[in-house]
Coordinates of C-alpha atoms in Angstrom, one line a residue:
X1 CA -18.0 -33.0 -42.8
X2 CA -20.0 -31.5 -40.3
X3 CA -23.3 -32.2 -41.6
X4 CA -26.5 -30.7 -40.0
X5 CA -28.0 -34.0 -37.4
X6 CA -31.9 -34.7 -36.8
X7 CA -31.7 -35.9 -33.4
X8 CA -33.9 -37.0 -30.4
X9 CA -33.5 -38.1 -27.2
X10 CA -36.3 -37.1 -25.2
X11 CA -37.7 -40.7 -24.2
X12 CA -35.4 -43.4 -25.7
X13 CA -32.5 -41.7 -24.3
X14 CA -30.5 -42.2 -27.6
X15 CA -29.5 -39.7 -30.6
X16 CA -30.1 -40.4 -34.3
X17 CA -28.0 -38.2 -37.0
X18 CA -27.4 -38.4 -41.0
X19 CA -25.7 -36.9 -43.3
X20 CA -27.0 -35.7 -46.7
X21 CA -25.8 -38.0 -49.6
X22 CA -23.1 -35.6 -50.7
X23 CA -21.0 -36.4 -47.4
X24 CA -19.7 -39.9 -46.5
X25 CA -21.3 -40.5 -43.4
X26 CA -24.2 -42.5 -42.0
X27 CA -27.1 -42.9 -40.1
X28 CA -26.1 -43.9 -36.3
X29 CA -28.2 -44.7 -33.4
X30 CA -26.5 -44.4 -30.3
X31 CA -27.3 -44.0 -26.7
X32 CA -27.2 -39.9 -25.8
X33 CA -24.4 -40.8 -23.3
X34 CA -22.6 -42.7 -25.7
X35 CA -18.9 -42.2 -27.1
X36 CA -18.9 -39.0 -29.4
X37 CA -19.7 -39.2 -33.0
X38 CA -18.4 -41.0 -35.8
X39 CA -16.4 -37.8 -37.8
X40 CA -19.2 -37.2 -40.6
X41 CA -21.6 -36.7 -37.4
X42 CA -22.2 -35.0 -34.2
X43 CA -25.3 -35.4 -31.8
X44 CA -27.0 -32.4 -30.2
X45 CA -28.4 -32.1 -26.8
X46 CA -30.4 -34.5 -25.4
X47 CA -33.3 -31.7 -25.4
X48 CA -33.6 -31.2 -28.9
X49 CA -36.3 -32.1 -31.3
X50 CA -36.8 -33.5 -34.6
X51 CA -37.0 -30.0 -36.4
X52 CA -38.9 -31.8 -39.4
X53 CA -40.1 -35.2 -41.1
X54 CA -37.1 -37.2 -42.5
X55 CA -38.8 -37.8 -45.8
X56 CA -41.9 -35.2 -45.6
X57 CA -44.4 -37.9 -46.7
X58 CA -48.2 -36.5 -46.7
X59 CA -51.3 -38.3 -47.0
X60 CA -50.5 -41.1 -44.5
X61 CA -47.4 -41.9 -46.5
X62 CA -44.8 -43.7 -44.4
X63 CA -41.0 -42.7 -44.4
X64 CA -38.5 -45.4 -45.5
X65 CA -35.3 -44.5 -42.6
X66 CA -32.9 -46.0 -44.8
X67 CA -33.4 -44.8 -48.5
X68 CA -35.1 -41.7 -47.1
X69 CA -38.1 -42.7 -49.5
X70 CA -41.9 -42.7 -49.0
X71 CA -44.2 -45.4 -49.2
X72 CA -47.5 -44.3 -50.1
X73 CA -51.0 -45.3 -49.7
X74 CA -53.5 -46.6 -52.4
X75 CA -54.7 -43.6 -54.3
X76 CA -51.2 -41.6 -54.1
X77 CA -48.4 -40.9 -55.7
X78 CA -45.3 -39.3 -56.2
X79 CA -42.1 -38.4 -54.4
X80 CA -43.8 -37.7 -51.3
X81 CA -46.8 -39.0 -51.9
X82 CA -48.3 -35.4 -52.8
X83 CA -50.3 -36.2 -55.7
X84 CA -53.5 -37.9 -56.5
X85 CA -53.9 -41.2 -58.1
X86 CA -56.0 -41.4 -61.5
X87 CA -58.4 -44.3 -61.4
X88 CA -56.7 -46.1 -64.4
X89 CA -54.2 -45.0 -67.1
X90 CA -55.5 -41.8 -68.9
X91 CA -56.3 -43.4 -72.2
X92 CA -56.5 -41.0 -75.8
X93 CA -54.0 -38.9 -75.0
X94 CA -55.9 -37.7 -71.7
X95 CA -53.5 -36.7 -68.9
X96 CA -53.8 -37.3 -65.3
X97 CA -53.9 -34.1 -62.7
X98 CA -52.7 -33.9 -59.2
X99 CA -56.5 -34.1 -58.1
X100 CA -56.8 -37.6 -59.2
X101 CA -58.9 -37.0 -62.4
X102 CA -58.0 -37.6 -66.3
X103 CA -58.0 -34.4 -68.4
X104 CA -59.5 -35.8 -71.9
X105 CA -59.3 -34.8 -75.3
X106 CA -62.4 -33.2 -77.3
X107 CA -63.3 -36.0 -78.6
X108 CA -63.3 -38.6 -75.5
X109 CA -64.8 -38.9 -72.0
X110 CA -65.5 -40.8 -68.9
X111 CA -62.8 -41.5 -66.0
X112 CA -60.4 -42.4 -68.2
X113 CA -60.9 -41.0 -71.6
X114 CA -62.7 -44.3 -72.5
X115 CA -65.9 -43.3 -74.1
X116 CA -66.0 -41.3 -77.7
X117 CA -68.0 -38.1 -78.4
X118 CA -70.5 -37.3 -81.0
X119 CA -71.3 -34.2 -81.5
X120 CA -74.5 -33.7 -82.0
X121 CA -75.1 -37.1 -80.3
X122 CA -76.6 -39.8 -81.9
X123 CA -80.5 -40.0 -81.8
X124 CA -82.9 -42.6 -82.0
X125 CA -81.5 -45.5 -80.0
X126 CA -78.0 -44.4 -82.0
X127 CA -74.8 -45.5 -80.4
X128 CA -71.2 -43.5 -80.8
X129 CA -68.7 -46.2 -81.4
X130 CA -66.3 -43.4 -82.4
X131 CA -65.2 -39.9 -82.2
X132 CA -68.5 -38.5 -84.2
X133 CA -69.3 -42.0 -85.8
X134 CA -72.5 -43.1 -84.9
X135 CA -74.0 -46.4 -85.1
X136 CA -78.1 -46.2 -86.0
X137 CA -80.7 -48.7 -86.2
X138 CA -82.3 -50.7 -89.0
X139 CA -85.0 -47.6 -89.2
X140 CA -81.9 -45.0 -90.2
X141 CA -78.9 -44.8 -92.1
X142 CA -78.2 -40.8 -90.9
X143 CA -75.0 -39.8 -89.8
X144 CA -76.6 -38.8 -86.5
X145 CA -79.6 -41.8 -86.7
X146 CA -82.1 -39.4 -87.6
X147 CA -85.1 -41.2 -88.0
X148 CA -85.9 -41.0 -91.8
X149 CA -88.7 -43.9 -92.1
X150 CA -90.8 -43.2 -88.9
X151 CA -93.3 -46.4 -89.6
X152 CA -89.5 -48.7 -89.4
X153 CA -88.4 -51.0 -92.0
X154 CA -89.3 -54.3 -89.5
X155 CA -88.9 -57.7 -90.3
X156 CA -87.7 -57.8 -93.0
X157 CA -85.6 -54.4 -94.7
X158 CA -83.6 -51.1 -94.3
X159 CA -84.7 -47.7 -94.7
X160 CA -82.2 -46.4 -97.9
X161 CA -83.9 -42.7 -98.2
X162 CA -86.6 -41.1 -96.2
X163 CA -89.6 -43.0 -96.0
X164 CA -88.5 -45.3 -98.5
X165 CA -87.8 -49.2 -97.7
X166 CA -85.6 -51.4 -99.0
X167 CA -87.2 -55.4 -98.7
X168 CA -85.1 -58.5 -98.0
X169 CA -86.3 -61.5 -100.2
X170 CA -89.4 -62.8 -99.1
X171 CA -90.5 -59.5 -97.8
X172 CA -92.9 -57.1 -99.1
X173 CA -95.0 -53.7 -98.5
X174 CA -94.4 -50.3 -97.8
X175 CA -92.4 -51.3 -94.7
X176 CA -91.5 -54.9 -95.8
X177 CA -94.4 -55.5 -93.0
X178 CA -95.4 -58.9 -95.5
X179 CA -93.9 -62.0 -95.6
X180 CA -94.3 -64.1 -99.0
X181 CA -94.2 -66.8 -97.3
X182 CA -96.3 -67.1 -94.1
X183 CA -96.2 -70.6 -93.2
X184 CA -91.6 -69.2 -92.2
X185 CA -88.8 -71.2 -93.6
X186 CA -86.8 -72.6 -91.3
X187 CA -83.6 -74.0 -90.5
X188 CA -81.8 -71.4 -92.6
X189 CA -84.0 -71.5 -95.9
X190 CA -85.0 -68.2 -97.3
X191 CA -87.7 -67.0 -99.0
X192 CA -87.8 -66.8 -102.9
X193 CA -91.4 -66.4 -104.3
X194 CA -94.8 -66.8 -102.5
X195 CA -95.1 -69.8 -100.5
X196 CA -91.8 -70.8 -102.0
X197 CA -88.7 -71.6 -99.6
X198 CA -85.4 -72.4 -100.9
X199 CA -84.1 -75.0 -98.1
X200 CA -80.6 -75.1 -96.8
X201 CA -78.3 -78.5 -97.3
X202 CA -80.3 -80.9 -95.5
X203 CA -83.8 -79.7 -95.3
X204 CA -86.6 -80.2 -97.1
X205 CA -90.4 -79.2 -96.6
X206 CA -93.0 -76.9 -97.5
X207 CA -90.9 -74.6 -94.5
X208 CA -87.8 -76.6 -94.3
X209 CA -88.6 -78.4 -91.6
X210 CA -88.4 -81.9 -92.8
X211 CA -84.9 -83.3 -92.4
X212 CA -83.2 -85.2 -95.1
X213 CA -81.6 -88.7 -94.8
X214 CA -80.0 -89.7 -97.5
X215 CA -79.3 -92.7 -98.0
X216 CA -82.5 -93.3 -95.9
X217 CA -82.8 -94.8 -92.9
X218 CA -83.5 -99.0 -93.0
X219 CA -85.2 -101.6 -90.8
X220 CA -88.1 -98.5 -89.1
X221 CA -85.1 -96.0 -88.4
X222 CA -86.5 -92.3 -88.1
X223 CA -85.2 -89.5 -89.9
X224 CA -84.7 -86.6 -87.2
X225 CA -81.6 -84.6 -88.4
X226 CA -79.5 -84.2 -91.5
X227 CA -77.7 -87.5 -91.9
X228 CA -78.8 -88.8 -88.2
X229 CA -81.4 -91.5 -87.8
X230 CA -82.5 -92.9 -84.9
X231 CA -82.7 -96.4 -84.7
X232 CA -85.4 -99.0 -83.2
X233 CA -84.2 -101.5 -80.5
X234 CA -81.7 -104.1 -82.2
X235 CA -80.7 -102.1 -85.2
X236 CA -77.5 -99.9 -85.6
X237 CA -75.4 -98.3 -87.8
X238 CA -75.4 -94.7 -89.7
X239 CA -78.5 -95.6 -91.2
X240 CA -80.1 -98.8 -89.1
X241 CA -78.6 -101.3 -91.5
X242 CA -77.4 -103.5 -89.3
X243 CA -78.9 -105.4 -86.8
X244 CA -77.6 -106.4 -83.1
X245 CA -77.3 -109.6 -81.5
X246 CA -76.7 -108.4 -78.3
X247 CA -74.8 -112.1 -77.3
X248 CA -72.4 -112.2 -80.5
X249 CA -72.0 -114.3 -83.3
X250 CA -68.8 -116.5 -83.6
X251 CA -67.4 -118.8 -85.5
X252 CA -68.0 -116.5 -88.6
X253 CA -71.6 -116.2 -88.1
X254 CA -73.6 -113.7 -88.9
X255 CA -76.0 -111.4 -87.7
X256 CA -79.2 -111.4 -90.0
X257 CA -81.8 -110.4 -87.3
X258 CA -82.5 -109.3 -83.9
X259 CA -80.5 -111.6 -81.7
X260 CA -80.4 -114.1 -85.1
X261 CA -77.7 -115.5 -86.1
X262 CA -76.6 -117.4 -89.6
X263 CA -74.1 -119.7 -89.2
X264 CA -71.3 -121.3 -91.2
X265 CA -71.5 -125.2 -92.3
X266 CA -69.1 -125.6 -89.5
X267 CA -70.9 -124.0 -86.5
X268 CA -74.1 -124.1 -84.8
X269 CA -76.2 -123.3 -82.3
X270 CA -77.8 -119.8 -81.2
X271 CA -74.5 -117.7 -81.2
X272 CA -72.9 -120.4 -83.5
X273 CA -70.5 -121.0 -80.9
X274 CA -71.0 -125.3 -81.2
X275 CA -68.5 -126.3 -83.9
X276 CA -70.0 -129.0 -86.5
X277 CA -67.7 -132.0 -88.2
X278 CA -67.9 -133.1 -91.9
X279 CA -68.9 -135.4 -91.9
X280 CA -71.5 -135.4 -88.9
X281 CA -70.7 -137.1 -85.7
X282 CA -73.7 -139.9 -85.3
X283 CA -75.8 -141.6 -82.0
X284 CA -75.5 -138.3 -80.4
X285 CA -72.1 -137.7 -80.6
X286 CA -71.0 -133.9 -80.1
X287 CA -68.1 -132.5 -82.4
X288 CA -64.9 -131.8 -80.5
X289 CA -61.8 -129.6 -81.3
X290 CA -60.0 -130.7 -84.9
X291 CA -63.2 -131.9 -86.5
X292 CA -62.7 -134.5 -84.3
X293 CA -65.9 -136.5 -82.8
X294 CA -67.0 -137.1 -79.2
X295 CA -68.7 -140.6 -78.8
X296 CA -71.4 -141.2 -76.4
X297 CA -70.6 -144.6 -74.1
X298 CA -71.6 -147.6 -76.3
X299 CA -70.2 -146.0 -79.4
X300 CA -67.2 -145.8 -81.7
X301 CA -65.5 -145.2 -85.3
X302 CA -64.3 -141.7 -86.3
X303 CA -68.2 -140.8 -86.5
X304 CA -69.7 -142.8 -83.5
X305 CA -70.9 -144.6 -86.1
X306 CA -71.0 -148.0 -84.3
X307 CA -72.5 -149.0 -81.4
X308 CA -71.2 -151.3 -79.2
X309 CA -74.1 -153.2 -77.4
X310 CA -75.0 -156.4 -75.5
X311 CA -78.2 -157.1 -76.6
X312 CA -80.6 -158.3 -74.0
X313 CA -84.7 -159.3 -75.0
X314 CA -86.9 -156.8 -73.0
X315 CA -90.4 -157.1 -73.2
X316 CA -91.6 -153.5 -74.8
X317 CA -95.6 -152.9 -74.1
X318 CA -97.4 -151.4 -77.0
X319 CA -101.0 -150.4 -77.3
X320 CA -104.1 -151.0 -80.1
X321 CA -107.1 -149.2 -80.5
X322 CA -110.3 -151.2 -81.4
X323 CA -113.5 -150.5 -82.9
X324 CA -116.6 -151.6 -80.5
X325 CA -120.4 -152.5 -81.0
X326 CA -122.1 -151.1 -78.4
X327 CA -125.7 -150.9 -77.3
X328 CA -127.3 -147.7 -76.1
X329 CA -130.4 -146.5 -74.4
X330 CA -131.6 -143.2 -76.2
X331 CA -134.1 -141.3 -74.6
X332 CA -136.7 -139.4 -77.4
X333 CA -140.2 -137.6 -77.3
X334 CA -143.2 -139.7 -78.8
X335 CA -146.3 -137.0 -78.4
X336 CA -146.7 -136.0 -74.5
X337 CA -145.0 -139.3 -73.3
X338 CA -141.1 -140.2 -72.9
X339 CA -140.5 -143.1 -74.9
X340 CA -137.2 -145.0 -74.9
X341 CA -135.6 -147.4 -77.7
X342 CA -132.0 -149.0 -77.8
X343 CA -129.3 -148.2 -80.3
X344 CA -125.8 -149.7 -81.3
X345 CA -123.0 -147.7 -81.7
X346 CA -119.1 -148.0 -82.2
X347 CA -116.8 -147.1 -79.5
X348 CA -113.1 -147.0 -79.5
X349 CA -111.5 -148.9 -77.1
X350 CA -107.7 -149.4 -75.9
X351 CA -105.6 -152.9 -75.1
X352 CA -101.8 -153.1 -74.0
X353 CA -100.1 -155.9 -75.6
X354 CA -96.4 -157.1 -74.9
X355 CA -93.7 -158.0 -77.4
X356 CA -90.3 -159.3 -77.1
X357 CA -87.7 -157.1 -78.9
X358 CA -83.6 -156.7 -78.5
X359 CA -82.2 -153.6 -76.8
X360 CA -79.1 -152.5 -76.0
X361 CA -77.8 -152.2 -72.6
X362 CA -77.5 -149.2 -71.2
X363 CA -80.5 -147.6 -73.5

């Protein structure tokens, strides 16, 4: 083929030629002093110029050599990037011009179709939420929110016809303005008659604000939510039944009270951690593993029931208390003068004796 080249050589001192995709050669770059062309093509003078854009890209759209393609810049489009991007998919059946806008429907506008149209538009506060559907406020129920109770229908109703009111329970008056029960009811309870709340699962009260407990909370636990107490220090469980011993009870104890704890015929002790034998250990003996006693020195038997002395006399001082006479001189008032006299009177009085008694050794 003898295809028609797009060659240059001006400044590189080299030739570029194609052929269109019907012929079966391909792009060569050579030097312009090179061997001759390949058979599918021939360079031209080392004068000529590019007689036009490879890929005729527009709008700053860069030409792809190779697969003679254009890459084009955010905002375009298109073969050779001659048409203008929309700024999102054309949505409702709009469609999207070269000038980079979304023609919409009748019955949708904005950029890209997105927003529905009522016509006439909604009034009063109104909003379109479709193609001529119109959302009102409690004050209207017209198909374009005309206002058709002008005083409102607030707290407590919905205007049904014009200037007429329809009341929620527990409201009342022209414009459901009154409230049958002033004092509120809360937590989800709704007015039934005046002064009358009927209280959701769980409340109770003149307003439903008093929360129910049921069973009810032991031991000083406080009511505060449905079902949920709240517990004093040393008390727990769903409704404070139990009490805490903060260091345990073992041995099958239990807990009866704050840090108390009742202990089986086998255990004692504050925690009920000291094991007890049956029969009881005696002199002071502590009970061991297997029921099994542990004999102070000086004692034995399966009990530390004996004691094993060598008796020694020791003289053991003891004390008596006596009754004394006594004489006293009491001072007393006879007219102007001080006069004296002498009494007797008993006095206790202490006197260490000593006494010879056997005691073991060791004691």
């Amino acid at each position: 083929c003898r295809p028609r080249p797009h060659v240059s050589c001006p400044e590189t001192s080299s030739w570029v030629g194609f052929c269109p995709e019907s012929s079966q050669g391909k792009m060569e770059t050579r030097p312009c002093n090179a061997a001759p062309c390949s058979p599918h093509s021939q360079p031209e003078p080392s004068n000529l110029t590019v007689e036009k854009d490879l890929c005729e890209c527009h709008n700053g759209g860069t030409c792809h050599l190779k697969r003679r393609t254009c890459h084009c810049p955010a905002g375009y489009q298109g073969r050779h990037c001659e048409i203008r991007a929309c700024p999102g998919p054309c949505l409702h059946g709009g469609i999207c011009h070269n000038s980079g806008h979304c023609s919409c429907p009748p019955e949708y506008t904005g950029e890209t179709c997105q927003t529905p149209v009522c016509r006439p538009p909604c009034m009063n506060g109104g909003q379109c939420v479709k193609p001529g559907v119109c959302s009102c406020p409690s004050n209207s129920n017209h198909p374009r929110c005309a206002t058709m109770c002008p005083g409102g229908c607030e707290p407590g109703g919905a205007c049904v016809s014009p200037g007429v009111c329809r009341c929620l329970p527990g409201f009342h008056g022209s414009l459901c303005q009154e409230s049958l029960c002033p004092q509120g009811c809360y937590n989800g309870g709704q007015c039934l008659a005046a002064n009358q709340c009927n209280c959701s699962a769980g409340w109770t009260g003149l307003d439903c604000s008093t929360p129910v407990c049921e069973p009810a909370c032991q031991r000083g636990g406080r009511c505060v939510g449905p079902q949920r107490c709240l517990c004093p220090v040393a008390t727990h469980g769903p409704t404070c039944q139990n009490y805490t011993c903060t260091r345990g009870c073992y041995n099958g104890g239990m807990c009866v009270g704050p840090d108390l704890c009742e202990c089986p015929v086998n255990a004692t002790g504050p925690t009920c951690a000291q094991p007890l034998c049956d029969p009881p250990c005696e002199n002071g003996a502590a009970c061991g593993s297997g029921n099994t006693c542990l004999c102070a020195p000086h004692t034995s038997g399966t009990r530390c029931q004996t004691r094993n002395c060598d008796y020694r006399f020791v003289q053991e001082p003891y004390t008596r208390g006596f009754r004394k006479l006594v004489k006293k001189r009491v001072e007393t008032k006879c007219g102007s003068n001080t006069c004296y006299r002498t009494m007797a009177e008993y006095q206790t009085v202490y006197k260490t004796f000593y006494r010879t008694v056997y005691k073991c050794a060791g004691d």
